[in-house]
Coordinates of C-alpha atoms in Angstrom, one line a residue:
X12 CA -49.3 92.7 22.0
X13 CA -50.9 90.6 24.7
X14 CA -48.1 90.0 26.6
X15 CA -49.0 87.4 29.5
X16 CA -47.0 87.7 32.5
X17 CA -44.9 85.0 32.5
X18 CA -43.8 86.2 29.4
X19 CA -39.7 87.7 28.8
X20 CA -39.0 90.8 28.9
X21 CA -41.1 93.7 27.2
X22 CA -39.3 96.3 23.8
X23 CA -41.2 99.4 26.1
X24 CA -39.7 101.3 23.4
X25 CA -41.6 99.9 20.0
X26 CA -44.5 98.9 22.6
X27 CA -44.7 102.7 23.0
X28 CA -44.5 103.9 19.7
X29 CA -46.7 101.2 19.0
X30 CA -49.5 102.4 21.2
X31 CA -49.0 106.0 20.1
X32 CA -50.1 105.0 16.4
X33 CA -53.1 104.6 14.8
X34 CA -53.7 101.0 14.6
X35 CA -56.7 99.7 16.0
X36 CA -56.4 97.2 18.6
X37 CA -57.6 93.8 17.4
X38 CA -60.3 92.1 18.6
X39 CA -61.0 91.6 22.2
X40 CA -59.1 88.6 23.9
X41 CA -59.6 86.6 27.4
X42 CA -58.7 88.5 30.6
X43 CA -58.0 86.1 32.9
X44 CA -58.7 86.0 36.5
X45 CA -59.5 89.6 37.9
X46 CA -56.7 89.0 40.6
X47 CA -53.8 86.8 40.9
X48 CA -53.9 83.0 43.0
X49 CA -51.7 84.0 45.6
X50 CA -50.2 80.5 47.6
X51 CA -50.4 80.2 51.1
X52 CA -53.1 80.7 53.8
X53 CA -55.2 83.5 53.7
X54 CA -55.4 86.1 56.6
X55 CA -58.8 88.2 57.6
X56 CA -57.4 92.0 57.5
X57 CA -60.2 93.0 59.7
X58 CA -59.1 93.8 63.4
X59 CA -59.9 91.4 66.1
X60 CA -63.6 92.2 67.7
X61 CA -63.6 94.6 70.0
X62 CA -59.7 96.3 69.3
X63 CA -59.3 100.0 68.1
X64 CA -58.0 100.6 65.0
X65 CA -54.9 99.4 63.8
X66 CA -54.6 97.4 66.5
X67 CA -54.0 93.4 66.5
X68 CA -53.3 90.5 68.5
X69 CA -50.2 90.9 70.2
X70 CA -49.4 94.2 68.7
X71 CA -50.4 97.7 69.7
X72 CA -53.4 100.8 69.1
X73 CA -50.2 102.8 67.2
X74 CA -49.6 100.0 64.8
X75 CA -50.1 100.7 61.1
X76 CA -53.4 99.2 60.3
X77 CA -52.9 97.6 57.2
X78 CA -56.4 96.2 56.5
X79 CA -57.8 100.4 56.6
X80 CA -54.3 101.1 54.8
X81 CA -55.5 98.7 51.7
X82 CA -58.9 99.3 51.9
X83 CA -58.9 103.0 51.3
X84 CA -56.4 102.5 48.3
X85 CA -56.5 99.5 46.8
X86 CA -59.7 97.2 48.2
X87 CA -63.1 96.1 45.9
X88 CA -65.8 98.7 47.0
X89 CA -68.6 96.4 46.3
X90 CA -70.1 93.1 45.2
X91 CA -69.3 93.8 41.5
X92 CA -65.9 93.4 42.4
X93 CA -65.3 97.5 41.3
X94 CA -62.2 98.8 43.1
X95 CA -63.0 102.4 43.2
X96 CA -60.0 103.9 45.3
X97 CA -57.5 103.4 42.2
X98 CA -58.2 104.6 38.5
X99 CA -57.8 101.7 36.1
X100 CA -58.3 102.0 32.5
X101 CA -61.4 99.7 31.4
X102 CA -61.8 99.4 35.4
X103 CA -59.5 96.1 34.9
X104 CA -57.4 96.7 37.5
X105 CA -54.0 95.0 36.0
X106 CA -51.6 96.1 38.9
X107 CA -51.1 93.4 41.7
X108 CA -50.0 93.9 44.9
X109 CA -47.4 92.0 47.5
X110 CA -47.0 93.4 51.3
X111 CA -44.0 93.1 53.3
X112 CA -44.6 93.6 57.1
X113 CA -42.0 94.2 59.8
X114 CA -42.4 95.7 63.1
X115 CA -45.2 98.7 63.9
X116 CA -47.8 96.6 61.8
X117 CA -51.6 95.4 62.8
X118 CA -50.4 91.6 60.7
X119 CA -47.3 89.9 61.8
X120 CA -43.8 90.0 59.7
X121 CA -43.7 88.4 57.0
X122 CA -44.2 88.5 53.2
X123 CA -48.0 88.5 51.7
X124 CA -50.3 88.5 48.6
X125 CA -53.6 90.8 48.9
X126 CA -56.5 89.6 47.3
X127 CA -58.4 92.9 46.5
X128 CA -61.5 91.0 45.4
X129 CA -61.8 89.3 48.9
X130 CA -59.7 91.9 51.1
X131 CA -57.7 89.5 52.6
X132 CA -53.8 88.7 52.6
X133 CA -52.1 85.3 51.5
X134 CA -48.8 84.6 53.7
X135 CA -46.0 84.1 50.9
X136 CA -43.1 83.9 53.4
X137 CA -42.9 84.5 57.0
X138 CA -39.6 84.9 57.4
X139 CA -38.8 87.7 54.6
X140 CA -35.1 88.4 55.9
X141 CA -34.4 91.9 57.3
X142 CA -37.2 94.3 57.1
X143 CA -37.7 97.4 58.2
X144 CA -40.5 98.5 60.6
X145 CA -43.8 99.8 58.3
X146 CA -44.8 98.0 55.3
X147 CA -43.1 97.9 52.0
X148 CA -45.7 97.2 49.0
X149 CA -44.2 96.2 45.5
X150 CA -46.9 96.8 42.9
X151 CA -46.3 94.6 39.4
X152 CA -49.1 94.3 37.1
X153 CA -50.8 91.2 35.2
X154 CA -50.9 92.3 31.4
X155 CA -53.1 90.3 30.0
X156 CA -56.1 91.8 31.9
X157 CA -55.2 95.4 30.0
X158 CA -54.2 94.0 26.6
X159 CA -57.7 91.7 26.7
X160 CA -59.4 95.0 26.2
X161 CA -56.6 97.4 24.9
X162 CA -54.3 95.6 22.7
X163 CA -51.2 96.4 21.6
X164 CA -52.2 100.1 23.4
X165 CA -51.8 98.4 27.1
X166 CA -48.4 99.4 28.0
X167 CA -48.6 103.0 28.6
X168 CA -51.9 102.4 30.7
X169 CA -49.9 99.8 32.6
X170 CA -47.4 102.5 33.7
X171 CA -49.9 104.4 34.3
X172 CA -52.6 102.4 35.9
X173 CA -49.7 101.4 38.6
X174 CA -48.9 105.1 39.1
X175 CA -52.5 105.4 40.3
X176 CA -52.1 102.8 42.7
X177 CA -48.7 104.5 44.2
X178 CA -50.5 106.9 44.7
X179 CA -53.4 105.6 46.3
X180 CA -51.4 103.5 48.9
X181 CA -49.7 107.6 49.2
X182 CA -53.2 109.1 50.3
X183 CA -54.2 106.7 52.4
X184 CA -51.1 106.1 54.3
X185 CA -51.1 109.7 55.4
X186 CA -54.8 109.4 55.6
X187 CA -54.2 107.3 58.9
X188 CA -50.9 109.2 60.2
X189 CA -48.3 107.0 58.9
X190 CA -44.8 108.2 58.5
X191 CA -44.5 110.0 55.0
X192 CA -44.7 107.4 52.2
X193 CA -41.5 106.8 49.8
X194 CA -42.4 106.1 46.3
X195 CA -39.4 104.0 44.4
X196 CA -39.6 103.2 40.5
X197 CA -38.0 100.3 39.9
X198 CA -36.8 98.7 36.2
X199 CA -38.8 96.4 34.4
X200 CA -35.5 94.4 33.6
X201 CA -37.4 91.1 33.6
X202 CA -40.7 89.6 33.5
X203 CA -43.4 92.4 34.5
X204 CA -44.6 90.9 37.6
X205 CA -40.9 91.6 39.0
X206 CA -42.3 95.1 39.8
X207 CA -42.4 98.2 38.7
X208 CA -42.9 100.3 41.7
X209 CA -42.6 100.1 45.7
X210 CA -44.2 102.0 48.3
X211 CA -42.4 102.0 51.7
X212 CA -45.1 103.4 54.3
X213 CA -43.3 103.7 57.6
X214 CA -45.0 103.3 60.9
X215 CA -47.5 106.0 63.1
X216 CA -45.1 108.0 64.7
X217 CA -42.6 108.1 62.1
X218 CA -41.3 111.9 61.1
X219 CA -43.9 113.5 58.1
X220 CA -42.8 115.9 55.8
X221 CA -44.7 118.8 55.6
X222 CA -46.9 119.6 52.6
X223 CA -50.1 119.6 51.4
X224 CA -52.7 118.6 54.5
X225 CA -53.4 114.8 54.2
X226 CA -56.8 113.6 53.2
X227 CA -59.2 111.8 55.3
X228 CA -61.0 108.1 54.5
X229 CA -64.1 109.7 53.4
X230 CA -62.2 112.1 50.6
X231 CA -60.2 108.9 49.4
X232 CA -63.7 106.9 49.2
X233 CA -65.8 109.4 47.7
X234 CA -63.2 109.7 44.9
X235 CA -64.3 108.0 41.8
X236 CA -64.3 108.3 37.7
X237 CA -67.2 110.5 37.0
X238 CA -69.1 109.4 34.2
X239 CA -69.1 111.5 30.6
X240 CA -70.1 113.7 29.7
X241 CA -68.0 116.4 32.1
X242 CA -69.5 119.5 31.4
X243 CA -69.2 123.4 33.3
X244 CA -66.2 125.7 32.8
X245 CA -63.9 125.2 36.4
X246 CA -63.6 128.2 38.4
X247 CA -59.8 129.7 37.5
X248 CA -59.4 128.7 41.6
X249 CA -59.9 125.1 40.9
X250 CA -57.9 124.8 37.9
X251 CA -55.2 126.5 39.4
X252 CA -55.2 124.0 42.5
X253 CA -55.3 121.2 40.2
X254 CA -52.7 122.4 38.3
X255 CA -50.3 123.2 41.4
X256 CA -51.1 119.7 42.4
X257 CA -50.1 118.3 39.1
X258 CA -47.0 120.1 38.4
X259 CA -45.6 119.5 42.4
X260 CA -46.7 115.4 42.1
X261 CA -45.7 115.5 38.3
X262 CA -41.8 114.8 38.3
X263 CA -40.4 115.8 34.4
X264 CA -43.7 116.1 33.1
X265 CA -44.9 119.7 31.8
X266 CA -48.8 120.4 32.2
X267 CA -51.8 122.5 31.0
X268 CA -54.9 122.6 30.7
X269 CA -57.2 123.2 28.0
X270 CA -60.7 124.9 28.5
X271 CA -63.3 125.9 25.6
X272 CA -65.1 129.4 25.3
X273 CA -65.4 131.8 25.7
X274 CA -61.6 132.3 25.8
X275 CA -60.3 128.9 24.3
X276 CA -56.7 127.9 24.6
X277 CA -54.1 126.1 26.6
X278 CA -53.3 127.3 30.1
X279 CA -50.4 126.6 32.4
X280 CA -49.2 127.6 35.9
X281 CA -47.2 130.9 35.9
X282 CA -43.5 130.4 37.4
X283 CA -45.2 132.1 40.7
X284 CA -46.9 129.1 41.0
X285 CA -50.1 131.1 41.9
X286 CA -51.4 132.3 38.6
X287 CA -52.5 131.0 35.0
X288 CA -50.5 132.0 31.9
X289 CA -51.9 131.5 28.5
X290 CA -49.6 128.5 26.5
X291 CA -51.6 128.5 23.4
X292 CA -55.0 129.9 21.7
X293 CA -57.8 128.4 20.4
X294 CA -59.9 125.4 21.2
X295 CA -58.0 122.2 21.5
X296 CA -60.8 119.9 23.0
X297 CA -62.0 118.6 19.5
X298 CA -58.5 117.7 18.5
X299 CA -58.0 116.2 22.1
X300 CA -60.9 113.8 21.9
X301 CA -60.2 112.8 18.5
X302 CA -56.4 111.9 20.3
X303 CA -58.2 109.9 22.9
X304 CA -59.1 107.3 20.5
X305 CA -62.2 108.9 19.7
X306 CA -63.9 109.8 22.8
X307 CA -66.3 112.7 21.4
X308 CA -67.8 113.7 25.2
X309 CA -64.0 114.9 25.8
X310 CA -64.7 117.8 23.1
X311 CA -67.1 119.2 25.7
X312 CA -65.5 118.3 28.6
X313 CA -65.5 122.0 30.5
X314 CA -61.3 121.2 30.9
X315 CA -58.7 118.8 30.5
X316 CA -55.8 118.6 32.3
X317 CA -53.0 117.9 30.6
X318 CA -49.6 116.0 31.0
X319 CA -46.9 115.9 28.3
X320 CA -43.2 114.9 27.7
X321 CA -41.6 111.8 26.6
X322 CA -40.0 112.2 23.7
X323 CA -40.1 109.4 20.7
X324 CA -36.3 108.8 21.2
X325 CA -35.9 108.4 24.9
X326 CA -34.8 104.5 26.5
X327 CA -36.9 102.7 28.5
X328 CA -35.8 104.1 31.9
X329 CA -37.3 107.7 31.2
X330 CA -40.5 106.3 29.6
X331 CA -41.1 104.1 33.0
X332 CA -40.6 107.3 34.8
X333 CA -42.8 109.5 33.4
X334 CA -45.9 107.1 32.7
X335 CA -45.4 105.9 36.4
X336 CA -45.3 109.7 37.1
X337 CA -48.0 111.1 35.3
X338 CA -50.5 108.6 37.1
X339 CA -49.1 109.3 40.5
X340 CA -49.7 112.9 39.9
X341 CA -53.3 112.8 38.0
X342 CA -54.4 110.7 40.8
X343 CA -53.2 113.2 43.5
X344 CA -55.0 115.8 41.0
X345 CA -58.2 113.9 40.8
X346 CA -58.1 114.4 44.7
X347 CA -57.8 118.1 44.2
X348 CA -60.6 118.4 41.9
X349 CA -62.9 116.6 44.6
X350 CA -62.2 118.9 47.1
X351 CA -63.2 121.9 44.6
X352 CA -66.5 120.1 43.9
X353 CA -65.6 119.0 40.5
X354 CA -65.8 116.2 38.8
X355 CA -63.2 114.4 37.2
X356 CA -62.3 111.6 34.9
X357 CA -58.7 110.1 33.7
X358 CA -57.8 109.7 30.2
X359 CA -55.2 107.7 29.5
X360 CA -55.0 106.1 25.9
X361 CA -53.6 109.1 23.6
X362 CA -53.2 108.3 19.7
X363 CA -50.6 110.6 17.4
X364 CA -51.1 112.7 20.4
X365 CA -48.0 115.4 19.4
X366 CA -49.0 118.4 21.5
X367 CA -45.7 119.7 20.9
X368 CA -45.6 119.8 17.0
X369 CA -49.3 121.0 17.0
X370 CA -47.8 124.1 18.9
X371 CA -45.5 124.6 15.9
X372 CA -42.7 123.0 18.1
X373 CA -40.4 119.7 16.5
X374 CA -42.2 117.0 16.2
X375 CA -41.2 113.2 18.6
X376 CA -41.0 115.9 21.6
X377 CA -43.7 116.7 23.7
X378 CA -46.6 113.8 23.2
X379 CA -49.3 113.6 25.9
X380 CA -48.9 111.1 28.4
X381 CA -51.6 111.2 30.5
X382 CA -55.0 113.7 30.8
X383 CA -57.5 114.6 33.5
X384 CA -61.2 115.6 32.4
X385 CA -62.6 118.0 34.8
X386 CA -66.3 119.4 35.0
X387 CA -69.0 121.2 37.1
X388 CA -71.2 118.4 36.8
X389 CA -71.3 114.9 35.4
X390 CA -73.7 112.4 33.6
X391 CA -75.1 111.2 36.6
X392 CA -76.0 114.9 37.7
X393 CA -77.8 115.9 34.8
X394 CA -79.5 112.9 34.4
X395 CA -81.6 114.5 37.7
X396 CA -81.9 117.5 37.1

């Protein structure tokens, strides 16, 4: 299924159930250009020498700046060309992003392209029509870049891949005092780089909602895929915050966690939102990594966060929802792990993943979606010790 993105329209539904099988994924194919050729000039997103931060020729110190804005969600974080603020599958990086400036900004109206690879912006259109003050980011993704390593399993990690990034351009916005973010899913009724998602971030100054306390640019930097294997049981205070995080970001979605001895089983949040109930006992993680198209390390992960939902007979809409959704929130819970000390990895390719009919429910109701591994230490770690 190596849909290219000037490709029709996508069959989400049989690309789904497709990707939920086990067929193996051919063999590996070209994946094109790491970001897209935007037209037009390109435009430096550093601030002019000497001005404070978000501030810009002709504008003012309480404008949003965008170039910090994209760098703490979206930008390269070194010479490899890694972008390490949003998880990717295969760190390929399909989702592409266009920026919409109107008033409050550090660049001038108008419509751009951002080159993640360079961290600059291409000017599309200066002249956009109406806009709104803040910045409006549509995210669309390039398929090919996904499939090239994936297959015909490159869909759901599409979806979710461009949840990530929501959520990254989230975290950072409120990172640097923006106006609460608002997160739109949008209907992949034509070609996919018509968008699946927008981010409208409006300007410093702008009324917040209240919630959990924003993160700073160091937490949103520091945040990166640990590498297998994950191991160390989570303290039942961490895996309760990353559960509350999960379930609050998670839309539809249901979640739990499973954790290995010495009690094994599946745990969820209590309806008090402050304790863990048991969902199921016995050890899961075997099964789990078997799921995860065969990643053995997951078996010994010390917990694995868990979304699930989507049922086999459910239309596009809901299945663009809750993959969109379950990346959004895993990222956010990523961010929660850091800030327990954990490490943490996404897992996002799930094969005859049923949770539902393995808990002696119907089968088609509850497959997993989306998975966070979570441990005391990581590879890296041990390797030093």
């Amino acid at each position: 299924m190596d849909h290219h993105p000037d490709d029709g329209p996508v069959d989400l539904v049989t690309a789904l159930a497709l990707a939920r099988s086990a067929e193996i994924p051919g063999p590996r194919t070209p994946a094109g250009s790491a970001t897209r050729a935007w037209p037009g000039p390109p435009v430096p997103l550093t601030p002019p020498s000497g001005a404070g931060a978000g501030a810009r020729a002709g504008g003012g110190a309480g404008d949003l700046d965008v170039g910090t804005l994209l760098r703490l969600s979206l930008a390269a974080a070194d010479k490899a060309g890694r972008l390490r603020p949003a998880s990717s599958a295969g760190a390929l990086h399909p989702v592409d992003t266009t920026v919409t400036t109107g008033a409050g900004c550090s660049l001038p109206p108008g419509r751009y392209g951002y080159d993640p690879l360079r961290h600059r912006a291409h000017r599309i259109d200066r002249h956009p029509g109406a806009t709104r003050p803040g910045l409006t980011a549509e995210l669309s993704v390039t398929v090919r870049r996904t499939a090239s390593q994936y297959g015909h399993r490159a869909w759901p990690l599409l979806l979710l891949d461009t949840g990530h990034a929501a959520a990254a351009l989230v975290l950072a916005a409120r990172a640097l005092g923006a106006g609460e973010p608002v997160v739109r899913l949008r209907g992949l009724t034509g070609q996919p780089h018509h968008g699946l998602a927008e981010v409208y971030v409006p300007p410093p100054g702008a009324p917040a909602v209240g919630g959990s306390r924003a993160p700073s640019p160091t937490e949103l930097l520091a945040r990166r895929s640990a590498p297998p294997p994950l191991r160390g049981v989570p303290s039942e205070d961490a895996l309760r915050a990353v559960l509350a995080t999960a379930v609050r970001e998670g839309g539809d979605l249901r979640w739990c966690a499973a954790v290995g001895p010495p009690k094994p089983g599946l745990l969820e949040l209590a309806p008090d939102g402050r304790t863990l109930r048991r969902l199921a006992t016995g050890e899961a993680r075997p099964a789990l990594a078997a799921w995860a198209a065969g990643q053995a390390w997951i078996a010994e992960a010390g917990a694995v966060l868990l979304a699930y939902g989507c049922p086999t007979d459910v239309g596009p809409p809901h299945i663009r929802r809750t993959h969109l959704r379950a990346g959004f929130a895993v990222h956010h819970a990523h961010l929660t792990a850091l800030r327990h000390h954990l490490a943490a990895r996404p897992v996002g390719s799930w094969q005859q993943a049923d949770l539902g009919a393995a808990l002696g429910g119907a089968p088609g109701r509850d497959w997993i979606v989306h998975g966070l591994a979570l441990g005391t230490r990581h590879a890296d770690e041990e390797n030093t010790t």
